[in-house]
Coordinates of C-alpha atoms in Angstrom, one line a residue:
M1 CA 12.2 -55.4 21.0
K2 CA 15.7 -54.6 19.7
T3 CA 16.1 -53.9 15.9
I4 CA 18.5 -56.3 14.2
C5 CA 20.4 -55.6 11.0
P6 CA 19.2 -58.1 8.3
C7 CA 22.6 -58.1 6.7
C8 CA 25.0 -58.9 9.6
Q9 CA 22.6 -59.6 12.4
S10 CA 24.1 -56.9 14.6
T11 CA 22.1 -55.1 17.2
V12 CA 24.1 -51.9 17.0
V13 CA 21.6 -50.0 14.7
Y14 CA 20.5 -46.4 14.8
E15 CA 17.3 -44.9 13.6
M16 CA 17.9 -42.4 10.8
T17 CA 15.9 -39.2 11.2
D18 CA 15.6 -36.2 8.9
G19 CA 15.5 -33.6 11.7
I20 CA 11.8 -32.6 11.1
S21 CA 9.7 -33.5 14.1
I22 CA 6.6 -31.6 13.3
N23 CA 4.3 -32.8 10.6
L24 CA 2.8 -30.4 8.1
I25 CA -0.7 -31.7 8.9
D26 CA 0.0 -31.1 12.6
Q27 CA 1.0 -27.5 11.8
L28 CA -2.1 -26.9 9.7
L29 CA -4.4 -28.3 12.4
S30 CA -2.8 -26.4 15.3
P31 CA -5.0 -24.5 17.7
A32 CA -3.6 -21.1 16.7
V33 CA -4.3 -21.8 13.0
L34 CA -7.8 -23.1 13.6
V35 CA -8.8 -20.2 15.8
S36 CA -7.5 -17.6 13.4
L37 CA -9.3 -19.4 10.6
G38 CA -12.5 -19.3 12.5
V39 CA -12.1 -15.6 13.3
S40 CA -11.3 -14.8 9.6
L41 CA -14.3 -16.8 8.4
C42 CA -16.6 -15.0 10.9
K43 CA -15.3 -11.6 9.8
S44 CA -15.9 -12.4 6.2
L45 CA -19.5 -13.6 7.0
K46 CA -20.2 -10.5 9.2
V47 CA -20.5 -12.6 12.4
H48 CA -19.0 -11.7 15.7
P49 CA -15.3 -12.9 15.8
A50 CA -15.8 -14.4 19.3
I51 CA -17.9 -17.1 17.6
G52 CA -14.9 -18.0 15.4
V53 CA -12.7 -18.2 18.5
V54 CA -15.1 -20.6 20.2
A55 CA -15.6 -22.7 17.0
G56 CA -11.8 -22.9 16.3
T57 CA -11.1 -23.9 19.9
T58 CA -13.8 -26.5 19.9
V59 CA -12.6 -28.0 16.6
S60 CA -9.0 -28.0 17.9
A61 CA -10.0 -29.7 21.2
L62 CA -12.0 -32.4 19.2
I63 CA -9.0 -33.1 17.0
E64 CA -6.7 -33.4 20.0
M65 CA -9.1 -35.8 21.8
T66 CA -9.4 -38.0 18.8
Q67 CA -5.6 -38.1 18.2
S68 CA -4.8 -39.0 21.8
H69 CA -7.3 -41.9 22.0
K70 CA -6.4 -43.9 18.9
A71 CA -7.3 -47.5 19.4
L72 CA -4.5 -48.8 17.1
P73 CA -1.0 -47.3 16.9
M74 CA -0.1 -45.9 13.5
L75 CA 2.3 -48.1 11.5
V76 CA 5.4 -46.2 10.4
N77 CA 8.3 -47.2 8.2
K78 CA 11.5 -46.3 9.9
Q79 CA 14.9 -46.3 8.4
Y80 CA 17.9 -47.7 10.3
R81 CA 21.6 -47.8 9.7
C82 CA 23.8 -50.5 11.0
D83 CA 26.9 -49.2 12.8
D84 CA 28.9 -52.4 12.1
C85 CA 28.3 -52.9 8.3
S86 CA 26.8 -49.5 7.4
H87 CA 23.8 -51.2 5.8
V88 CA 20.7 -49.0 5.6
F89 CA 17.3 -50.8 5.9
T90 CA 13.7 -50.1 6.6
S91 CA 11.6 -51.6 9.3
L92 CA 7.9 -51.5 9.8
H93 CA 6.8 -50.4 13.3

């Protein structure tokens, strides 16, 4: 479905992006961060670090599985700019 400008009804609209493609939450829940957190936690609790590697990898895999099998797509507000009239508007997707 093509996005239409609500001001001039033009179909020549472009999605405005801020250039940041990786979310902060995605960075914090990355496999590398979770594994290192598991290792650090095991070292502080005097447990073998390999257990932290296994736990971090398992948690990371579970998060990845739940994110890839979402039943409903996430609704996102996207900003668009009309190339004809320069109107900036938001559309819910």
